[in-house]
mmCIF file of C-alpha atoms and ligand atoms in Angstrom:
data_model
loop_
_atom_site.group_PDB
_atom_site.id
_atom_site.type_symbol
_atom_site.label_atom_id
_atom_site.label_comp_id
_atom_site.label_asym_id
_atom_site.label_seq_id
_atom_site.Cartn_x
_atom_site.Cartn_y
_atom_site.Cartn_z
ATOM 1 C CA UNK S 670 102.236 91.226 86.591
ATOM 2 C CA UNK S 671 99.489 94.060 85.451
ATOM 3 C CA UNK S 672 99.993 92.347 81.241
ATOM 4 C CA UNK S 673 98.828 89.554 82.964
ATOM 5 C CA UNK S 674 95.634 90.733 85.299
ATOM 6 C CA UNK S 675 93.568 87.639 85.056
ATOM 7 C CA UNK S 676 96.357 85.497 86.500
ATOM 8 C CA UNK S 677 97.280 88.622 88.951
ATOM 9 C CA UNK S 678 93.968 88.169 90.145
ATOM 10 C CA UNK S 679 92.731 84.640 90.095
ATOM 11 C CA UNK S 680 92.854 83.939 93.344
ATOM 12 C CA UNK S 681 91.551 86.898 95.734
ATOM 13 C CA UNK S 682 93.176 85.499 99.157
ATOM 14 C CA UNK S 683 96.531 84.859 97.452
ATOM 15 C CA UNK S 684 96.402 88.216 95.860
ATOM 16 C CA UNK S 685 96.363 90.073 98.659
ATOM 17 C CA UNK S 686 98.968 88.192 100.212
ATOM 18 C CA UNK S 687 100.811 89.557 97.263
ATOM 19 C CA UNK S 688 100.032 92.743 97.381
ATOM 20 C CA UNK S 689 100.852 93.005 101.211
ATOM 21 C CA UNK S 690 104.040 90.996 100.438
ATOM 22 C CA UNK S 691 104.679 93.895 97.354
ATOM 23 C CA UNK S 692 103.584 97.216 99.436
ATOM 24 C CA UNK S 693 105.763 95.521 102.489
ATOM 25 C CA UNK S 694 109.008 95.353 100.262
ATOM 26 C CA UNK S 695 108.287 98.714 98.055
ATOM 27 C CA UNK S 696 108.379 100.704 101.879
ATOM 28 C CA UNK S 697 111.014 98.369 103.302
ATOM 29 C CA UNK S 698 113.861 97.835 99.911
ATOM 30 C CA UNK S 699 113.160 100.225 97.836
ATOM 31 C CA UNK S 700 112.274 103.268 99.818
ATOM 32 C CA UNK S 701 114.018 102.467 103.879
ATOM 33 C CA UNK S 702 116.513 100.813 102.479
ATOM 34 C CA UNK S 703 117.808 101.515 98.895
ATOM 35 C CA UNK S 704 116.303 105.270 99.137
ATOM 36 C CA UNK S 705 115.028 105.511 95.977
ATOM 37 C CA UNK S 706 111.513 107.543 96.913
ATOM 38 C CA UNK S 707 111.348 109.512 93.977
ATOM 39 C CA UNK S 708 110.105 112.795 94.588
ATOM 40 C CA UNK S 709 108.970 116.478 93.319
ATOM 41 C CA UNK S 710 112.082 118.111 94.205
ATOM 42 C CA UNK S 711 113.563 115.909 91.137
ATOM 43 C CA UNK S 712 111.914 117.603 88.913
ATOM 44 C CA UNK S 713 112.530 121.043 90.610
ATOM 45 C CA UNK S 714 116.577 120.129 89.941
ATOM 46 C CA UNK S 715 115.175 118.997 85.902
ATOM 47 C CA UNK S 716 113.897 122.217 85.817
ATOM 48 C CA UNK S 717 116.238 124.184 87.147
ATOM 49 C CA UNK S 718 118.799 122.493 84.879
ATOM 50 C CA UNK S 719 116.685 123.386 81.943
ATOM 51 C CA UNK S 720 116.511 127.153 83.378
ATOM 52 C CA UNK S 721 119.751 127.220 84.282
ATOM 53 C CA UNK S 722 122.873 124.813 83.495
ATOM 54 C CA UNK S 723 121.361 122.713 81.354
ATOM 55 C CA UNK S 724 123.955 120.210 83.200
ATOM 56 C CA UNK S 725 121.217 116.983 84.431
ATOM 57 C CA UNK S 726 124.492 115.212 85.289
ATOM 58 C CA UNK S 727 122.750 115.421 89.197
ATOM 59 C CA UNK S 728 120.080 112.649 88.135
ATOM 60 C CA UNK S 729 123.345 109.933 88.155
ATOM 61 C CA UNK S 730 124.368 110.672 91.562
ATOM 62 C CA UNK S 731 121.258 108.620 92.301
ATOM 63 C CA UNK S 732 121.105 105.648 90.354
ATOM 64 C CA UNK S 733 118.178 103.167 92.216
ATOM 65 C CA UNK S 734 116.133 106.848 91.730
ATOM 66 C CA UNK S 735 117.264 106.575 88.813
ATOM 67 C CA UNK S 736 115.952 102.919 87.693
ATOM 68 C CA UNK S 737 112.824 103.233 89.543
ATOM 69 C CA UNK S 738 112.213 106.716 87.246
ATOM 70 C CA UNK S 739 112.441 105.672 84.209
ATOM 71 C CA UNK S 740 110.169 102.337 85.151
ATOM 72 C CA UNK S 741 107.992 104.935 86.323
ATOM 73 C CA UNK S 742 108.446 106.675 83.356
ATOM 74 C CA UNK S 743 107.746 104.243 81.153
ATOM 75 C CA UNK S 744 104.195 102.767 83.237
ATOM 76 C CA UNK S 745 102.973 106.292 82.447
ATOM 77 C CA UNK S 746 102.741 105.371 79.223
ATOM 78 C CA UNK S 747 101.319 102.536 79.113
ATOM 79 C CA UNK S 748 99.126 101.977 82.259
ATOM 80 C CA UNK S 749 99.200 105.346 83.496
ATOM 81 C CA UNK S 750 100.435 106.963 86.745
ATOM 82 C CA UNK S 751 98.671 104.533 89.552
ATOM 83 C CA UNK S 752 101.236 101.549 88.194
ATOM 84 C CA UNK S 753 103.238 103.621 90.195
ATOM 85 C CA UNK S 754 101.669 105.509 92.793
ATOM 86 C CA UNK S 755 100.143 101.392 93.770
ATOM 87 C CA UNK S 756 102.250 99.830 93.796
ATOM 88 C CA UNK S 757 106.290 101.584 93.561
ATOM 89 C CA UNK S 758 105.944 104.848 95.468
ATOM 90 C CA UNK S 759 106.900 103.913 99.696
ATOM 91 C CA UNK S 760 105.288 106.391 101.458
ATOM 92 C CA UNK S 761 102.550 105.300 99.424
ATOM 93 C CA UNK S 762 102.962 101.762 100.582
ATOM 94 C CA UNK S 763 102.659 103.202 103.961
ATOM 95 C CA UNK S 764 100.166 104.614 103.957
ATOM 96 C CA UNK S 765 98.231 101.230 102.874
ATOM 97 C CA UNK S 766 100.358 99.233 105.154
ATOM 98 C CA UNK S 767 98.904 101.515 108.055
ATOM 99 C CA UNK S 768 95.250 101.843 106.891
ATOM 100 C CA UNK S 769 95.400 97.926 107.624
ATOM 101 C CA UNK S 770 95.351 99.259 111.085
ATOM 102 C CA UNK S 771 91.375 100.206 110.490
ATOM 103 C CA UNK S 772 89.901 97.600 111.487
ATOM 104 C CA UNK S 773 92.093 96.632 114.516
ATOM 105 C CA UNK S 774 91.259 99.940 115.401
ATOM 106 C CA UNK S 775 87.649 100.539 114.853
ATOM 107 C CA UNK S 776 88.446 103.410 112.959
ATOM 108 C CA UNK S 777 85.137 104.152 110.673
ATOM 109 C CA UNK S 778 86.597 105.393 107.187
ATOM 110 C CA UNK S 779 84.540 108.786 106.162
ATOM 111 C CA UNK S 780 83.335 109.466 103.057
ATOM 112 C CA UNK S 781 84.316 112.709 101.959
ATOM 113 C CA UNK S 782 80.664 114.420 99.740
ATOM 114 C CA UNK S 783 81.619 113.945 96.029
ATOM 115 C CA UNK S 784 81.851 118.062 95.595
ATOM 116 C CA UNK S 785 84.298 118.586 98.071
ATOM 117 C CA UNK S 786 85.979 115.317 96.716
ATOM 118 C CA UNK S 787 85.529 116.841 92.858
ATOM 119 C CA UNK S 788 87.746 120.972 94.200
ATOM 120 C CA UNK S 789 90.272 118.827 96.825
ATOM 121 C CA UNK S 790 91.774 116.242 94.164
ATOM 122 C CA UNK S 791 92.247 119.465 91.954
ATOM 123 C CA UNK S 792 94.584 121.506 95.222
ATOM 124 C CA UNK S 793 97.109 119.053 94.430
ATOM 125 C CA UNK S 794 97.804 120.461 90.818
ATOM 126 C CA UNK S 795 97.799 123.523 92.639
ATOM 127 C CA UNK S 796 100.427 123.009 95.113
ATOM 128 C CA UNK S 797 102.665 121.549 91.637
ATOM 129 C CA UNK S 798 102.463 124.428 89.960
ATOM 130 C CA UNK S 799 103.244 126.538 93.115
ATOM 131 C CA UNK S 800 106.031 124.381 93.260
ATOM 132 C CA UNK S 801 107.762 124.261 90.110
ATOM 133 C CA UNK S 802 106.494 128.214 89.588
ATOM 134 C CA UNK S 803 108.843 128.642 93.065
ATOM 135 C CA UNK S 804 111.193 126.510 91.155
ATOM 136 C CA UNK S 805 114.080 129.710 90.471
ATOM 137 C CA UNK S 806 114.243 130.474 93.998
ATOM 138 C CA UNK S 807 115.375 128.547 97.877
ATOM 139 C CA UNK S 808 111.507 128.580 98.257
ATOM 140 C CA UNK S 809 110.787 126.390 96.031
ATOM 141 C CA UNK S 810 112.341 123.794 98.583
ATOM 142 C CA UNK S 811 111.234 125.307 101.361
ATOM 143 C CA UNK S 812 107.471 124.544 99.593
ATOM 144 C CA UNK S 813 108.744 120.788 98.687
ATOM 145 C CA UNK S 814 108.279 119.665 102.326
ATOM 146 C CA UNK S 815 104.422 119.348 101.803
ATOM 147 C CA UNK S 816 105.717 116.295 100.634
ATOM 148 C CA UNK S 817 106.449 114.391 103.872
ATOM 149 C CA UNK S 818 109.153 112.018 102.209
ATOM 150 C CA UNK S 819 112.187 112.619 103.324
ATOM 151 C CA UNK S 820 110.903 113.047 107.029
ATOM 152 C CA UNK S 821 109.322 109.139 107.197
ATOM 153 C CA UNK S 822 111.364 107.566 104.195
ATOM 154 C CA UNK S 823 114.633 108.958 103.830
ATOM 155 C CA UNK S 824 115.172 110.010 107.553
ATOM 156 C CA UNK S 825 113.208 107.817 109.328
ATOM 157 C CA UNK S 826 111.036 109.735 111.174
ATOM 158 C CA UNK S 827 114.389 111.147 112.929
ATOM 159 C CA UNK S 828 113.832 114.472 113.026
ATOM 160 C CA UNK S 829 112.682 118.230 114.250
ATOM 161 C CA UNK S 830 109.815 118.054 115.771
ATOM 162 C CA UNK S 831 107.678 119.553 112.814
ATOM 163 C CA UNK S 832 108.109 117.565 110.433
ATOM 164 C CA UNK S 833 107.396 114.528 112.458
ATOM 165 C CA UNK S 834 104.230 115.642 113.632
ATOM 166 C CA UNK S 835 103.371 116.579 110.042
ATOM 167 C CA UNK S 836 103.939 113.219 108.621
ATOM 168 C CA UNK S 837 102.631 111.317 111.508
ATOM 169 C CA UNK S 838 99.546 113.452 110.996
ATOM 170 C CA UNK S 839 99.317 112.336 107.616
ATOM 171 C CA UNK S 840 99.043 109.111 108.315
ATOM 172 C CA UNK S 841 96.886 108.959 111.062
ATOM 173 C CA UNK S 842 94.550 111.240 108.406
ATOM 174 C CA UNK S 843 95.199 108.655 106.311
ATOM 175 C CA UNK S 844 93.342 106.154 108.500
ATOM 176 C CA UNK S 845 90.544 108.296 108.781
ATOM 177 C CA UNK S 846 90.285 109.378 104.408
ATOM 178 C CA UNK S 847 91.348 106.929 102.758
ATOM 179 C CA UNK S 848 94.999 108.103 100.720
ATOM 180 C CA UNK S 849 93.825 112.066 101.480
ATOM 181 C CA UNK S 850 97.730 112.572 101.224
ATOM 182 C CA UNK S 851 98.147 111.422 98.111
ATOM 183 C CA UNK S 852 94.372 111.803 96.361
ATOM 184 C CA UNK S 853 94.761 115.662 97.569
ATOM 185 C CA UNK S 854 97.899 117.182 98.411
ATOM 186 C CA UNK S 855 100.860 115.426 96.359
ATOM 187 C CA UNK S 856 102.732 117.702 93.951
ATOM 188 C CA UNK S 857 104.968 114.305 92.579
ATOM 189 C CA UNK S 858 101.360 112.332 91.881
ATOM 190 C CA UNK S 859 100.228 115.337 90.424
ATOM 191 C CA UNK S 860 103.277 115.713 88.544
ATOM 192 C CA UNK S 861 102.794 111.834 87.277
ATOM 193 C CA UNK S 862 99.022 112.320 86.730
ATOM 194 C CA UNK S 863 99.570 114.764 83.705
ATOM 195 C CA UNK S 864 102.166 112.504 82.266
ATOM 196 C CA UNK S 865 99.674 109.569 82.572
ATOM 197 C CA UNK S 866 96.995 111.615 80.406
ATOM 198 C CA UNK S 867 99.459 110.377 77.547
ATOM 199 C CA UNK S 868 98.643 106.425 78.692
ATOM 200 C CA UNK S 869 98.353 104.293 75.576
ATOM 201 C CA UNK S 870 95.805 101.593 77.012
ATOM 202 C CA UNK S 871 92.917 101.885 78.400
ATOM 203 C CA UNK S 872 93.616 97.970 80.335
ATOM 204 C CA UNK S 873 91.130 97.650 83.544
ATOM 205 C CA UNK S 874 88.366 95.118 82.092
ATOM 206 C CA UNK S 875 85.010 96.145 82.146
ATOM 207 C CA UNK S 876 81.876 94.416 81.757
ATOM 208 C CA UNK S 877 78.530 95.880 79.507
ATOM 209 C CA UNK S 878 76.880 96.286 82.925
ATOM 210 C CA UNK S 879 79.819 98.191 84.962
ATOM 211 C CA UNK S 880 77.713 101.434 85.859
ATOM 212 C CA UNK S 881 73.914 100.615 84.479
ATOM 213 C CA UNK S 882 72.395 99.076 86.720
ATOM 214 C CA UNK S 883 75.992 97.552 88.584
ATOM 215 C CA UNK S 884 77.889 100.009 90.958
ATOM 216 C CA UNK S 885 79.019 97.379 93.003
ATOM 217 C CA UNK S 886 83.048 98.499 91.550
ATOM 218 C CA UNK S 887 81.864 102.112 92.305
ATOM 219 C CA UNK S 888 81.329 101.833 95.487
ATOM 220 C CA UNK S 889 84.085 99.119 96.174
ATOM 221 C CA UNK S 890 86.900 101.622 95.023
ATOM 222 C CA UNK S 891 88.601 103.437 97.589
ATOM 223 C CA UNK S 892 89.694 106.353 95.748
ATOM 224 C CA UNK S 893 86.664 106.732 93.843
ATOM 225 C CA UNK S 894 87.437 106.157 90.324
ATOM 226 C CA UNK S 895 85.095 105.105 88.763
ATOM 227 C CA UNK S 896 82.256 107.080 88.123
ATOM 228 C CA UNK S 897 78.601 106.237 87.958
ATOM 229 C CA UNK S 898 78.675 105.030 84.259
ATOM 230 C CA UNK S 899 81.442 102.867 85.071
ATOM 231 C CA UNK S 900 84.004 104.719 83.801
ATOM 232 C CA UNK S 901 87.781 104.084 85.067
ATOM 233 C CA UNK S 902 88.842 107.580 85.313
ATOM 234 C CA UNK S 903 92.466 106.794 84.531
ATOM 235 C CA UNK S 904 94.040 109.604 86.216
ATOM 236 C CA UNK S 905 92.630 108.568 89.735
ATOM 237 C CA UNK S 906 93.268 105.621 89.743
ATOM 238 C CA UNK S 907 95.933 103.688 92.046
ATOM 239 C CA UNK S 908 95.995 100.546 89.921
ATOM 240 C CA UNK S 909 94.989 98.660 93.355
ATOM 241 C CA UNK S 910 93.036 95.675 91.488
ATOM 242 C CA UNK S 911 90.513 95.803 93.881
ATOM 243 C CA UNK S 912 87.059 96.070 90.705
ATOM 244 C CA UNK S 913 90.006 93.615 87.933
ATOM 245 C CA UNK S 914 89.903 91.785 91.194
ATOM 246 C CA UNK S 915 85.861 91.917 91.055
ATOM 247 C CA UNK S 916 84.900 91.420 87.068
ATOM 248 C CA UNK S 917 87.440 88.361 87.169
ATOM 249 C CA UNK S 918 85.951 86.710 89.942
ATOM 250 C CA UNK S 919 81.656 85.096 89.635
ATOM 251 C CA UNK S 920 81.515 84.299 92.794
ATOM 252 C CA UNK S 921 81.544 88.471 94.209
ATOM 253 C CA UNK S 922 80.573 90.280 90.198
ATOM 254 C CA UNK S 923 76.728 90.763 90.289
ATOM 255 C CA UNK S 924 75.983 90.053 86.778
ATOM 256 C CA UNK S 925 78.084 86.836 86.458
ATOM 257 C CA UNK S 926 76.337 85.933 89.621
ATOM 258 C CA UNK S 927 72.895 86.830 88.146
ATOM 259 C CA UNK S 928 73.855 85.279 84.825
ATOM 260 C CA UNK S 929 75.135 81.824 86.655
ATOM 261 C CA UNK S 930 71.405 81.831 88.160
ATOM 262 C CA UNK S 931 69.737 81.931 85.133
ATOM 263 C CA UNK S 932 72.377 80.208 82.549
ATOM 264 C CA UNK S 933 70.284 81.970 79.637
ATOM 265 C CA UNK S 934 71.310 85.306 79.647
ATOM 266 C CA UNK S 935 74.507 86.054 77.466
ATOM 267 C CA UNK S 936 76.709 88.336 79.196
ATOM 268 C CA UNK S 937 78.709 91.179 77.499
ATOM 269 C CA UNK S 938 82.324 91.703 78.462
ATOM 270 C CA UNK S 939 83.297 95.288 77.124
ATOM 271 C CA UNK S 940 86.562 96.899 77.225
ATOM 272 C CA UNK S 941 89.301 93.065 77.524
ATOM 273 C CA UNK S 942 90.370 89.954 74.899
ATOM 274 C CA UNK S 943 88.300 86.969 76.245
HETATM 275 S S1 SF4 F 1861 100.346 110.706 95.145
HETATM 276 FE FE1 SF4 F 1861 102.146 110.852 95.985
HETATM 277 S S2 SF4 F 1861 102.698 109.829 97.950
HETATM 278 FE FE2 SF4 F 1861 100.827 108.634 96.832
HETATM 279 S S3 SF4 F 1861 101.782 107.273 95.938
HETATM 280 FE FE3 SF4 F 1861 101.272 109.097 94.686
HETATM 281 S S4 SF4 F 1861 104.100 109.544 94.897
HETATM 282 FE FE4 SF4 F 1861 102.818 108.542 96.235
HETATM 283 S S1 SF4 F 1862 89.330 99.758 92.594
HETATM 284 FE FE1 SF4 F 1862 89.901 99.793 90.142
HETATM 285 S S2 SF4 F 1862 89.307 101.947 89.125
HETATM 286 FE FE2 SF4 F 1862 89.853 102.107 91.810
HETATM 287 S S3 SF4 F 1862 91.364 102.339 92.158
HETATM 288 FE FE3 SF4 F 1862 91.867 100.352 91.945
HETATM 289 S S4 SF4 F 1862 91.966 99.003 90.324
HETATM 290 FE FE4 SF4 F 1862 91.535 101.469 89.504
#
């Protein structure tokens, strides 16, 4: 699907429905039905096995998660961490679906000031480091509760109230600060982001005009994953395809709109094979 992004986003309206259906599948089937929400708990288990038992057999007790792990790791190396985080994480899907409520509820999303945003993004690596450092002790299990996955996905929100309040609180926060948990706190996201640095492809199409003078994709990216120069930060990109939809759409992409009014201007396209 991502390898054929041009076809995927050719019709922005259809793509919107496709994404909604896919996220519903991710939450309903992968998460609530198949119970294949990946978690940092598996990473902690693997660290413990590497340090003590050298027995990784526990991974085989949960085949659906094993399949998703295998795909997520393979996709990391090709497209980056966003393939999992943007499409296959049930809690990520739950946040995105919940965020659709902002319009009917007339909630105005807040922009985190850039400097604070930069610092907060680093927090997830500290959370990850704390959990991994504690992996030899039972504390790691308590620290792993920073993930609301067990409450919201594994136990369907049927749990003691502090856990439920935490998970619901994150979903409410998400209405005001988009995917705040993913961007600032998630240790699994941090783990995948580190692995994603091995990514082979810079696959998101960009134009010579991206960044200078055009800032449209930067402004529209809800994850703040495009810098002022128009460059995509793949570590923070969730592959939502919003910018791909814009670049591929002559009705939305500002330089293409300008060029259509001045037919002699030749558009230079960088980073893609036409
Ligand atoms: S950052 Fe965490 S919660 Fe968000 S999509 Fe990625 S793994 Fe899921
Ligand atoms: S808008 Fe583009 S850069 Fe931003 S998260 Fe979506 S795909 Fe990634």
